[in-house]
PDB file of C-alpha atoms in Angstrom:
ATOM      1  CA  MET A   1     -77.279-161.407 -29.146  1.00  0.00           C
ATOM      2  CA  ALA A   2     -75.231-164.421 -28.262  1.00  0.00           C
ATOM      3  CA  VAL A   3     -72.705-166.576 -30.234  1.00  0.00           C
ATOM      4  CA  ASP A   4     -72.006-170.061 -28.844  1.00  0.00           C
ATOM      5  CA  ALA A   5     -68.686-172.091 -29.050  1.00  0.00           C
ATOM      6  CA  THR A   6     -69.976-173.807 -32.358  1.00  0.00           C
ATOM      7  CA  GLY A   7     -70.717-170.324 -33.909  1.00  0.00           C
ATOM      8  CA  LEU A   8     -74.381-170.331 -33.650  1.00  0.00           C
ATOM      9  CA  VAL A   9     -75.640-166.954 -33.541  1.00  0.00           C
ATOM     10  CA  GLN A  10     -79.036-166.311 -31.613  1.00  0.00           C
ATOM     11  CA  SER A  11     -81.035-163.277 -30.949  1.00  0.00           C
ATOM     12  CA  THR A  12     -84.674-162.323 -30.239  1.00  0.00           C
ATOM     13  CA  PRO A  13     -85.667-159.324 -32.418  1.00  0.00           C
ATOM     14  CA  THR A  14     -87.612-156.551 -30.621  1.00  0.00           C
ATOM     15  CA  ARG A  15     -88.937-154.615 -33.596  1.00  0.00           C
ATOM     16  CA  VAL A  16     -89.883-155.108 -37.237  1.00  0.00           C
ATOM     17  CA  GLY A  17     -87.278-153.933 -39.874  1.00  0.00           C
ATOM     18  CA  ASP A  18     -83.681-154.382 -40.871  1.00  0.00           C
ATOM     19  CA  SER A  19     -81.220-155.307 -38.223  1.00  0.00           C
ATOM     20  CA  SER A  20     -77.445-155.253 -38.967  1.00  0.00           C
ATOM     21  CA  PHE A  21     -74.550-156.805 -36.950  1.00  0.00           C
ATOM     22  CA  GLN A  22     -71.009-157.900 -37.247  1.00  0.00           C
ATOM     23  CA  VAL A  23     -69.243-160.600 -35.505  1.00  0.00           C
ATOM     24  CA  ARG A  24     -65.497-160.568 -34.469  1.00  0.00           C
ATOM     25  CA  VAL A  25     -63.899-163.985 -33.994  1.00  0.00           C
ATOM     26  CA  THR A  26     -60.704-164.604 -32.035  1.00  0.00           C
ATOM     27  CA  ASP A  27     -58.330-167.531 -31.578  1.00  0.00           C
ATOM     28  CA  GLY A  28     -57.814-166.918 -27.835  1.00  0.00           C
ATOM     29  CA  GLN A  29     -54.291-165.610 -28.400  1.00  0.00           C
ATOM     30  CA  SER A  30     -53.520-162.540 -30.500  1.00  0.00           C
ATOM     31  CA  GLY A  31     -55.473-163.235 -33.814  1.00  0.00           C
ATOM     32  CA  SER A  32     -58.865-161.870 -34.564  1.00  0.00           C
ATOM     33  CA  ALA A  33     -60.971-161.088 -37.634  1.00  0.00           C
ATOM     34  CA  LEU A  34     -64.072-159.106 -38.208  1.00  0.00           C
ATOM     35  CA  LEU A  35     -66.564-160.994 -40.416  1.00  0.00           C
ATOM     36  CA  PRO A  36     -68.585-159.118 -43.041  1.00  0.00           C
ATOM     37  CA  GLN A  37     -71.735-157.304 -41.781  1.00  0.00           C
ATOM     38  CA  PHE A  38     -74.880-159.364 -41.766  1.00  0.00           C
ATOM     39  CA  THR A  39     -78.427-157.887 -42.168  1.00  0.00           C
ATOM     40  CA  VAL A  40     -81.478-159.628 -40.968  1.00  0.00           C
ATOM     41  CA  TRP A  41     -84.947-158.490 -42.239  1.00  0.00           C
ATOM     42  CA  VAL A  42     -87.323-158.939 -39.367  1.00  0.00           C
ATOM     43  CA  ARG A  43     -91.073-159.436 -40.274  1.00  0.00           C
ATOM     44  CA  SER A  44     -94.250-159.775 -38.273  1.00  0.00           C
ATOM     45  CA  LEU A  45     -95.523-163.345 -37.896  1.00  0.00           C
ATOM     46  CA  VAL A  46     -98.944-161.982 -37.349  1.00  0.00           C
ATOM     47  CA  GLY A  47     -99.437-160.802 -40.949  1.00  0.00           C
ATOM     48  CA  ASN A  48    -100.008-157.379 -42.153  1.00  0.00           C
ATOM     49  CA  GLN A  49    -100.805-155.008 -39.301  1.00  0.00           C
ATOM     50  CA  PRO A  50    -102.462-151.658 -39.734  1.00  0.00           C
ATOM     51  CA  PRO A  51    -100.233-148.590 -39.613  1.00  0.00           C
ATOM     52  CA  THR A  52    -100.023-146.485 -36.458  1.00  0.00           C
ATOM     53  CA  THR A  53    -100.503-142.657 -36.191  1.00  0.00           C
ATOM     54  CA  THR A  54     -97.609-141.032 -34.433  1.00  0.00           C
ATOM     55  CA  SER A  55     -98.614-137.406 -34.618  1.00  0.00           C
ATOM     56  CA  ALA A  56    -101.093-135.773 -32.305  1.00  0.00           C
ATOM     57  CA  PRO A  57    -103.712-133.481 -33.733  1.00  0.00           C
ATOM     58  CA  PRO A  58    -104.334-130.084 -32.120  1.00  0.00           C
ATOM     59  CA  ALA A  59    -106.865-130.403 -29.365  1.00  0.00           C
ATOM     60  CA  ALA A  60    -108.658-127.105 -30.413  1.00  0.00           C
ATOM     61  CA  ALA A  61    -109.385-125.199 -33.564  1.00  0.00           C
ATOM     62  CA  PRO A  62    -110.535-121.568 -33.979  1.00  0.00           C
ATOM     63  CA  VAL A  63    -114.220-120.959 -35.180  1.00  0.00           C
ATOM     64  CA  GLU A  64    -114.459-120.212 -39.007  1.00  0.00           C
ATOM     65  CA  GLN A  65    -110.854-120.934 -39.597  1.00  0.00           C
ATOM     66  CA  PRO A  66    -109.424-123.621 -41.742  1.00  0.00           C
ATOM     67  CA  TYR A  67    -108.280-126.702 -39.850  1.00  0.00           C
ATOM     68  CA  ALA A  68    -105.189-128.557 -40.887  1.00  0.00           C
ATOM     69  CA  HIS A  69    -103.064-131.446 -39.489  1.00  0.00           C
ATOM     70  CA  ASP A  70    -100.165-133.209 -41.104  1.00  0.00           C
ATOM     71  CA  LEU A  71    -100.499-136.840 -40.245  1.00  0.00           C
ATOM     72  CA  ALA A  72     -97.449-138.816 -39.488  1.00  0.00           C
ATOM     73  CA  GLY A  73     -97.363-142.538 -38.897  1.00  0.00           C
ATOM     74  CA  VAL A  74     -95.397-145.854 -39.118  1.00  0.00           C
ATOM     75  CA  ASP A  75     -95.961-149.047 -40.804  1.00  0.00           C
ATOM     76  CA  HIS A  76     -94.977-152.112 -38.702  1.00  0.00           C
ATOM     77  CA  GLU A  77     -93.983-154.094 -41.790  1.00  0.00           C
ATOM     78  CA  ALA A  78     -91.739-151.129 -43.005  1.00  0.00           C
ATOM     79  CA  GLU A  79     -93.873-150.672 -46.117  1.00  0.00           C
ATOM     80  CA  PRO A  80     -94.384-147.141 -47.422  1.00  0.00           C
ATOM     81  CA  LEU A  81     -97.424-145.103 -46.290  1.00  0.00           C
ATOM     82  CA  VAL A  82     -99.513-143.660 -49.119  1.00  0.00           C
TER      83      VAL A  82
END
């Protein structure tokens, strides 16, 4: 993140979701102020992407035994998985 002399804040998001930050300004001498926190909601420009599975299923299962695997995943637009 960078702030130029005119106060323009620039950043390149690296992930989808909320990103919060604060900026401190100074007068070059002894005075400074912390501005309120800003939150930017970063969204994908590509449209809705399918969720990604983040859990790995067991590689083997015993014969004649129930097989179970709790799936875990993430939605890249931060929408709930159902």
